[in-house]
Structures are given as structure tokens and as C-alpha cells.
mmCIF file of C-alpha atoms and ligand atoms in Angstrom:
data_model
loop_
_atom_site.group_PDB
_atom_site.id
_atom_site.type_symbol
_atom_site.label_atom_id
_atom_site.label_comp_id
_atom_site.label_asym_id
_atom_site.label_seq_id
_atom_site.Cartn_x
_atom_site.Cartn_y
_atom_site.Cartn_z
ATOM 1 C CA UNK A 1103 -37.603 -22.341 -35.985
ATOM 2 C CA UNK A 1104 -41.054 -23.985 -35.606
ATOM 3 C CA UNK A 1105 -42.081 -21.132 -33.148
ATOM 4 C CA UNK A 1106 -40.410 -18.642 -30.643
ATOM 5 C CA UNK A 1107 -38.328 -20.751 -27.666
ATOM 6 C CA UNK A 1108 -39.947 -19.484 -23.980
ATOM 7 C CA UNK A 1109 -36.970 -19.325 -21.878
ATOM 8 C CA UNK A 1110 -37.366 -18.528 -17.851
ATOM 9 C CA UNK A 1111 -34.222 -16.971 -16.542
ATOM 10 C CA UNK A 1112 -33.164 -16.536 -12.827
ATOM 11 C CA UNK A 1113 -30.859 -17.211 -10.676
ATOM 12 C CA UNK A 1114 -29.898 -19.267 -7.718
ATOM 13 C CA UNK A 1115 -29.558 -16.271 -5.133
ATOM 14 C CA UNK A 1116 -32.266 -15.185 -2.744
ATOM 15 C CA UNK A 1117 -30.308 -11.985 -2.315
ATOM 16 C CA UNK A 1118 -31.777 -8.000 -3.456
ATOM 17 C CA UNK A 1119 -28.613 -7.417 -5.028
ATOM 18 C CA UNK A 1120 -27.702 -10.877 -6.323
ATOM 19 C CA UNK A 1121 -24.780 -10.578 -8.758
ATOM 20 C CA UNK A 1122 -25.774 -13.598 -10.419
ATOM 21 C CA UNK A 1123 -29.283 -12.106 -10.783
ATOM 22 C CA UNK A 1124 -27.422 -9.154 -12.254
ATOM 23 C CA UNK A 1125 -25.143 -11.756 -14.795
ATOM 24 C CA UNK A 1126 -28.237 -13.615 -16.058
ATOM 25 C CA UNK A 1127 -30.097 -10.650 -17.031
ATOM 26 C CA UNK A 1128 -27.053 -10.029 -19.778
ATOM 27 C CA UNK A 1129 -27.830 -13.984 -20.882
ATOM 28 C CA UNK A 1130 -31.657 -13.029 -21.099
ATOM 29 C CA UNK A 1131 -30.763 -10.022 -23.135
ATOM 30 C CA UNK A 1132 -28.921 -12.007 -25.425
ATOM 31 C CA UNK A 1133 -31.248 -15.071 -25.984
ATOM 32 C CA UNK A 1134 -33.899 -11.833 -26.111
ATOM 33 C CA UNK A 1135 -31.958 -10.620 -29.451
ATOM 34 C CA UNK A 1136 -31.760 -14.031 -31.022
ATOM 35 C CA UNK A 1137 -35.547 -13.952 -30.991
ATOM 36 C CA UNK A 1138 -36.346 -15.757 -27.643
ATOM 37 C CA UNK A 1139 -39.275 -14.720 -25.699
ATOM 38 C CA UNK A 1140 -37.628 -14.634 -21.752
ATOM 39 C CA UNK A 1141 -39.390 -14.122 -18.715
ATOM 40 C CA UNK A 1142 -37.121 -13.316 -15.635
ATOM 41 C CA UNK A 1143 -37.893 -14.807 -12.404
ATOM 42 C CA UNK A 1144 -36.596 -14.126 -8.426
ATOM 43 C CA UNK A 1145 -36.561 -17.624 -6.240
ATOM 44 C CA UNK A 1146 -37.318 -14.948 -3.450
ATOM 45 C CA UNK A 1147 -40.874 -14.403 -4.727
ATOM 46 C CA UNK A 1148 -41.200 -18.085 -4.452
ATOM 47 C CA UNK A 1149 -40.406 -18.813 -1.139
ATOM 48 C CA UNK A 1150 -41.314 -22.539 -0.238
ATOM 49 C CA UNK A 1151 -40.065 -24.462 3.072
ATOM 50 C CA UNK A 1152 -36.722 -27.109 2.879
ATOM 51 C CA UNK A 1153 -38.447 -30.133 1.387
ATOM 52 C CA UNK A 1154 -39.448 -32.085 4.096
ATOM 53 C CA UNK A 1155 -41.340 -35.221 3.499
ATOM 54 C CA UNK A 1156 -43.540 -35.779 6.117
ATOM 55 C CA UNK A 1157 -44.270 -32.013 5.711
ATOM 56 C CA UNK A 1158 -45.113 -32.540 2.127
ATOM 57 C CA UNK A 1159 -47.297 -35.798 3.663
ATOM 58 C CA UNK A 1160 -49.267 -33.632 6.040
ATOM 59 C CA UNK A 1161 -49.325 -30.064 3.431
ATOM 60 C CA UNK A 1162 -48.759 -31.096 -0.129
ATOM 61 C CA UNK A 1163 -47.607 -28.794 -2.346
ATOM 62 C CA UNK A 1164 -47.325 -25.067 -1.765
ATOM 63 C CA UNK A 1165 -48.898 -22.431 -3.760
ATOM 64 C CA UNK A 1166 -45.173 -20.899 -4.523
ATOM 65 C CA UNK A 1167 -44.274 -24.688 -5.740
ATOM 66 C CA UNK A 1168 -46.928 -24.731 -8.215
ATOM 67 C CA UNK A 1169 -47.045 -21.513 -9.644
ATOM 68 C CA UNK A 1170 -42.960 -21.835 -10.206
ATOM 69 C CA UNK A 1171 -43.474 -25.283 -11.510
ATOM 70 C CA UNK A 1172 -46.235 -24.428 -13.662
ATOM 71 C CA UNK A 1173 -43.992 -21.232 -15.141
ATOM 72 C CA UNK A 1174 -41.367 -24.294 -15.564
ATOM 73 C CA UNK A 1175 -43.543 -27.010 -17.663
ATOM 74 C CA UNK A 1176 -44.578 -23.802 -19.949
ATOM 75 C CA UNK A 1177 -41.185 -23.142 -20.525
ATOM 76 C CA UNK A 1178 -39.221 -24.469 -23.219
ATOM 77 C CA UNK A 1179 -35.634 -24.175 -21.626
ATOM 78 C CA UNK A 1180 -33.605 -22.282 -18.400
ATOM 79 C CA UNK A 1181 -31.377 -19.494 -18.290
ATOM 80 C CA UNK A 1182 -29.520 -20.329 -14.377
ATOM 81 C CA UNK A 1183 -26.837 -18.342 -13.361
ATOM 82 C CA UNK A 1184 -25.402 -20.062 -10.200
ATOM 83 C CA UNK A 1185 -23.621 -18.669 -7.193
ATOM 84 C CA UNK A 1186 -21.379 -20.994 -5.816
ATOM 85 C CA UNK A 1187 -21.757 -21.749 -1.800
ATOM 86 C CA UNK A 1188 -18.683 -23.933 -0.615
ATOM 87 C CA UNK A 1189 -18.070 -25.487 -4.044
ATOM 88 C CA UNK A 1190 -21.380 -26.032 -4.929
ATOM 89 C CA UNK A 1191 -25.263 -24.755 -5.986
ATOM 90 C CA UNK A 1192 -26.847 -22.928 -3.104
ATOM 91 C CA UNK A 1193 -28.928 -24.748 -1.011
ATOM 92 C CA UNK A 1194 -31.956 -22.293 -2.137
ATOM 93 C CA UNK A 1195 -31.663 -23.262 -5.669
ATOM 94 C CA UNK A 1196 -31.225 -27.485 -4.692
ATOM 95 C CA UNK A 1197 -34.070 -27.161 -2.834
ATOM 96 C CA UNK A 1198 -36.223 -25.647 -5.387
ATOM 97 C CA UNK A 1199 -35.169 -28.306 -7.770
ATOM 98 C CA UNK A 1200 -35.970 -30.905 -5.221
ATOM 99 C CA UNK A 1201 -39.643 -29.039 -4.603
ATOM 100 C CA UNK A 1202 -40.211 -28.938 -8.786
ATOM 101 C CA UNK A 1203 -39.103 -32.389 -9.235
ATOM 102 C CA UNK A 1204 -42.082 -34.054 -7.144
ATOM 103 C CA UNK A 1205 -44.877 -35.417 -9.360
ATOM 104 C CA UNK A 1206 -47.884 -33.395 -8.752
ATOM 105 C CA UNK A 1207 -51.365 -35.414 -9.030
ATOM 106 C CA UNK A 1208 -52.389 -37.284 -12.227
ATOM 107 C CA UNK A 1209 -48.389 -37.294 -13.146
ATOM 108 C CA UNK A 1210 -46.140 -40.367 -13.285
ATOM 109 C CA UNK A 1211 -43.985 -40.365 -9.898
ATOM 110 C CA UNK A 1212 -40.869 -39.957 -12.197
ATOM 111 C CA UNK A 1213 -42.052 -37.907 -14.669
ATOM 112 C CA UNK A 1214 -40.126 -34.786 -13.977
ATOM 113 C CA UNK A 1215 -42.710 -32.961 -16.361
ATOM 114 C CA UNK A 1216 -40.900 -29.072 -15.895
ATOM 115 C CA UNK A 1217 -38.048 -30.661 -16.685
ATOM 116 C CA UNK A 1218 -37.555 -33.713 -19.662
ATOM 117 C CA UNK A 1219 -37.113 -32.343 -23.075
ATOM 118 C CA UNK A 1220 -35.978 -29.072 -21.442
ATOM 119 C CA UNK A 1221 -32.803 -27.022 -22.535
ATOM 120 C CA UNK A 1222 -30.288 -25.295 -20.363
ATOM 121 C CA UNK A 1223 -27.659 -22.986 -19.987
ATOM 122 C CA UNK A 1224 -25.778 -21.999 -16.847
ATOM 123 C CA UNK A 1225 -23.700 -19.469 -15.408
ATOM 124 C CA UNK A 1226 -22.165 -18.112 -12.595
ATOM 125 C CA UNK A 1227 -19.993 -14.972 -11.396
ATOM 126 C CA UNK A 1228 -18.511 -14.949 -7.916
ATOM 127 C CA UNK A 1229 -15.790 -12.825 -5.951
ATOM 128 C CA UNK A 1230 -13.068 -15.748 -6.128
ATOM 129 C CA UNK A 1231 -10.389 -16.275 -9.176
ATOM 130 C CA UNK A 1232 -12.363 -19.437 -10.429
ATOM 131 C CA UNK A 1233 -16.132 -17.283 -11.018
ATOM 132 C CA UNK A 1234 -18.358 -20.089 -9.716
ATOM 133 C CA UNK A 1235 -17.033 -22.847 -11.918
ATOM 134 C CA UNK A 1236 -16.917 -25.520 -9.585
ATOM 135 C CA UNK A 1237 -20.450 -24.936 -8.839
ATOM 136 C CA UNK A 1238 -21.267 -25.184 -12.268
ATOM 137 C CA UNK A 1239 -19.985 -28.792 -12.525
ATOM 138 C CA UNK A 1240 -22.433 -29.865 -9.641
ATOM 139 C CA UNK A 1241 -25.661 -27.724 -11.308
ATOM 140 C CA UNK A 1242 -25.293 -29.397 -14.907
ATOM 141 C CA UNK A 1243 -25.103 -32.859 -13.090
ATOM 142 C CA UNK A 1244 -28.390 -32.428 -11.437
ATOM 143 C CA UNK A 1245 -30.106 -30.920 -14.238
ATOM 144 C CA UNK A 1246 -28.942 -33.272 -16.741
ATOM 145 C CA UNK A 1247 -30.326 -36.143 -13.769
ATOM 146 C CA UNK A 1248 -33.598 -34.811 -14.207
ATOM 147 C CA UNK A 1249 -33.613 -34.797 -18.166
ATOM 148 C CA UNK A 1250 -32.546 -31.020 -18.908
ATOM 149 C CA UNK A 1251 -30.365 -30.892 -22.171
ATOM 150 C CA UNK A 1252 -27.779 -28.503 -21.439
ATOM 151 C CA UNK A 1253 -25.772 -27.240 -23.658
ATOM 152 C CA UNK A 1254 -21.875 -27.290 -23.637
ATOM 153 C CA UNK A 1255 -21.225 -23.675 -23.766
ATOM 154 C CA UNK A 1256 -21.185 -22.056 -19.777
ATOM 155 C CA UNK A 1257 -19.744 -18.978 -18.415
ATOM 156 C CA UNK A 1258 -18.021 -18.410 -14.720
ATOM 157 C CA UNK A 1259 -17.092 -14.590 -14.323
ATOM 158 C CA UNK A 1260 -14.337 -14.349 -11.865
ATOM 159 C CA UNK A 1261 -13.993 -10.950 -9.669
ATOM 160 C CA UNK A 1262 -17.676 -10.255 -8.931
ATOM 161 C CA UNK A 1263 -17.151 -7.165 -7.318
ATOM 162 C CA UNK A 1264 -15.420 -5.592 -9.637
ATOM 163 C CA UNK A 1265 -17.159 -6.608 -13.135
ATOM 164 C CA UNK A 1266 -20.613 -4.611 -12.675
ATOM 165 C CA UNK A 1267 -20.378 -1.182 -12.132
ATOM 166 C CA UNK A 1268 -22.800 1.116 -10.130
ATOM 167 C CA UNK A 1269 -25.808 0.565 -12.382
ATOM 168 C CA UNK A 1270 -25.535 -3.023 -12.430
ATOM 169 C CA UNK A 1271 -23.873 -2.766 -16.147
ATOM 170 C CA UNK A 1272 -21.066 -6.010 -17.147
ATOM 171 C CA UNK A 1273 -18.463 -3.266 -18.236
ATOM 172 C CA UNK A 1274 -16.040 -5.472 -20.416
ATOM 173 C CA UNK A 1275 -17.505 -5.587 -23.611
ATOM 174 C CA UNK A 1276 -15.799 -8.699 -24.334
ATOM 175 C CA UNK A 1277 -16.855 -10.484 -21.493
ATOM 176 C CA UNK A 1278 -20.143 -8.959 -21.857
ATOM 177 C CA UNK A 1279 -20.554 -10.267 -25.367
ATOM 178 C CA UNK A 1280 -19.880 -13.818 -24.188
ATOM 179 C CA UNK A 1281 -22.623 -13.770 -21.860
ATOM 180 C CA UNK A 1282 -24.859 -12.641 -24.017
ATOM 181 C CA UNK A 1283 -23.777 -15.108 -26.757
ATOM 182 C CA UNK A 1284 -24.387 -17.712 -24.419
ATOM 183 C CA UNK A 1285 -28.263 -16.225 -24.231
ATOM 184 C CA UNK A 1286 -28.326 -16.263 -27.958
ATOM 185 C CA UNK A 1287 -27.145 -19.871 -28.309
ATOM 186 C CA UNK A 1288 -29.451 -21.037 -25.793
ATOM 187 C CA UNK A 1289 -32.257 -19.585 -27.754
ATOM 188 C CA UNK A 1290 -31.185 -20.890 -31.067
ATOM 189 C CA UNK A 1291 -30.535 -24.770 -29.778
ATOM 190 C CA UNK A 1292 -34.142 -24.920 -28.212
ATOM 191 C CA UNK A 1293 -35.609 -23.062 -31.352
ATOM 192 C CA UNK A 1294 -33.985 -26.085 -33.381
ATOM 193 C CA UNK A 1295 -35.562 -28.760 -30.991
ATOM 194 C CA UNK A 1296 -39.391 -27.361 -30.358
HETATM 195 C C1 FNR B 2519 -20.059 -18.254 -0.518
HETATM 196 N N1 FNR B 2519 -19.194 -17.492 -1.628
HETATM 197 C C2 FNR B 2519 -18.249 -18.399 -2.433
HETATM 198 N N2 FNR B 2519 -17.473 -18.226 -3.606
HETATM 199 C C3 FNR B 2519 -16.970 -18.476 -4.549
HETATM 200 O O1 FNR B 2519 -16.141 -18.300 -5.487
HETATM 201 N N3 FNR B 2519 -16.740 -19.925 -4.020
HETATM 202 C C4 FNR B 2519 -17.642 -20.600 -3.002
HETATM 203 O O2 FNR B 2519 -17.177 -22.081 -2.377
HETATM 204 C C5 FNR B 2519 -18.294 -19.760 -2.181
HETATM 205 N N4 FNR B 2519 -18.949 -20.100 -0.927
HETATM 206 C C6 FNR B 2519 -20.075 -19.433 -0.199
HETATM 207 C C7 FNR B 2519 -20.352 -19.997 1.022
HETATM 208 C C8 FNR B 2519 -21.690 -19.109 1.384
HETATM 209 C C9 FNR B 2519 -22.454 -19.901 2.191
HETATM 210 C C10 FNR B 2519 -21.296 -17.971 0.568
HETATM 211 C C11 FNR B 2519 -22.725 -17.076 1.339
HETATM 212 C C12 FNR B 2519 -20.546 -17.084 -0.105
HETATM 213 C C13 FNR B 2519 -19.289 -16.133 -2.303
HETATM 214 C C14 FNR B 2519 -20.321 -15.726 -3.440
HETATM 215 O O3 FNR B 2519 -19.589 -16.490 -4.505
HETATM 216 C C15 FNR B 2519 -21.157 -14.061 -3.314
HETATM 217 O O4 FNR B 2519 -21.166 -14.162 -1.475
HETATM 218 C C16 FNR B 2519 -21.460 -13.883 -4.366
HETATM 219 O O5 FNR B 2519 -22.074 -12.789 -4.303
HETATM 220 C C17 FNR B 2519 -22.810 -14.590 -3.983
HETATM 221 O O6 FNR B 2519 -23.784 -14.732 -5.053
HETATM 222 P P1 FNR B 2519 -24.977 -13.313 -5.368
HETATM 223 O O7 FNR B 2519 -25.551 -13.794 -4.247
HETATM 224 O O8 FNR B 2519 -24.421 -12.020 -5.325
HETATM 225 O O9 FNR B 2519 -25.347 -13.690 -6.421
#
């Protein structure tokens, strides 16, 4: 490891009591224990309209997008917990990816400056029996398409309403360790690449 890897952790949910936001915090703790510097953010703090090219041509980037893109550019990798909406990722997460994929002034049109050369670990939790696994397949494909190295390990945690206690703690020790390990794996992999 040449320097401490910088990771950004967030979920694809805008919900205040998001279970995926709880999940990503566990992975973030695992990555921090493995030596990464982890910053956790909430997409709700970066409000942005639905990407509409006409709107973009008139107004340019919202401040929130520039701020988020700046944070993503400064990171080496991402820990992303993605709720499954109708078998896919959330519209909010896809919309965010679309916004930050657009080139800023001075960047080549296909620079994908906040994605290319970065790593990611993806995870999900949902009340269903597959734990949001179907959405992860789509998210993996999208991230790889914009140049992110998504590590093979991933986690989908079923029974989301039962696995966290009232304090938001993931109660099953074996499950918790797997989620911590996912964060540690991303930290270690990223550390070898930077
Ligand atoms: C869902 N949910 C859901 N769950 C699932 O396992 N598979 C699915 O396809 C869907 N589809 C879906 C669509 C929409 C529009 C909503 C609002 C919800 C349930 C979803 O997993 C649940 O609401 C989670 O709690 C969402 O994650 P957060 O917000 O708690 O992180």
C-alpha cells in the first residue's frame, strides 16, 4: 500500500431510515479497520433534478452535482449499498450516475473522471428473500461500463426488516463479519492499486 486508500460510502436510497444506509455503515467500518479513510455521504444531501439534456444545456451543472463529483474524483473507490427497486437499482442512484458521468468544462467528453480507475464494492439489503441481489447485477454492469473496477465479492442481505435491531445494529455476528470483510477487501484491493 503506497498511501491510505480514500473511499466514499453511500447508499442509493434517499430514505431517512434507509436500511441500505445502515448496511453501508457496517462495510465502511470494515474498510476503516483495514486502513482506509472512509467518508460517508447521503445522496439526499445532494439534491439534483432528473437529468434532462435540455435543462442541462440551459442551466449547466447544479452545485450539488459539482460538489458530489468533486468528492468522487478525490476518492479512490466506492462502497455502495443499493436498494432494489423492481429488480434494479433505484432511479436516484442511476440519475446520480448519469449526472456525474457528464464532462465538466475542460474535460474530454468521455473522460468519466470520477469513475475511471476507481474501485467499488457493492451490496444490498431488502425485505425479500434475495436481499436485493437482482439490483446488484444491474449496478455492477453500469459501474463497469463507466470504468469502475467492481470487486467480485458482494453481499445481499435478505430479511432487511429483521436483521437490524432498534439501534440500527446488524445483529447476526456471522452476517456482520461478512459485511465488515467486504469493506476490508475493498480497502485492501484499492490499496494495492493506488
Ligand atoms: C421496492 N422494494 C423491493 N424489494 C425487493 O426486494 N425487490 C424489488 O424489486 C423491490 N421493488 C421496490 C420498488 C419500489 C418502488 C420500492 C419503493 C420498494 C422494497 C425495498 O427493498 C424496501 O423498500 C427497502 O427498504 C428499500 O431500501 P431502503 O430505502 O430501506 O434502503
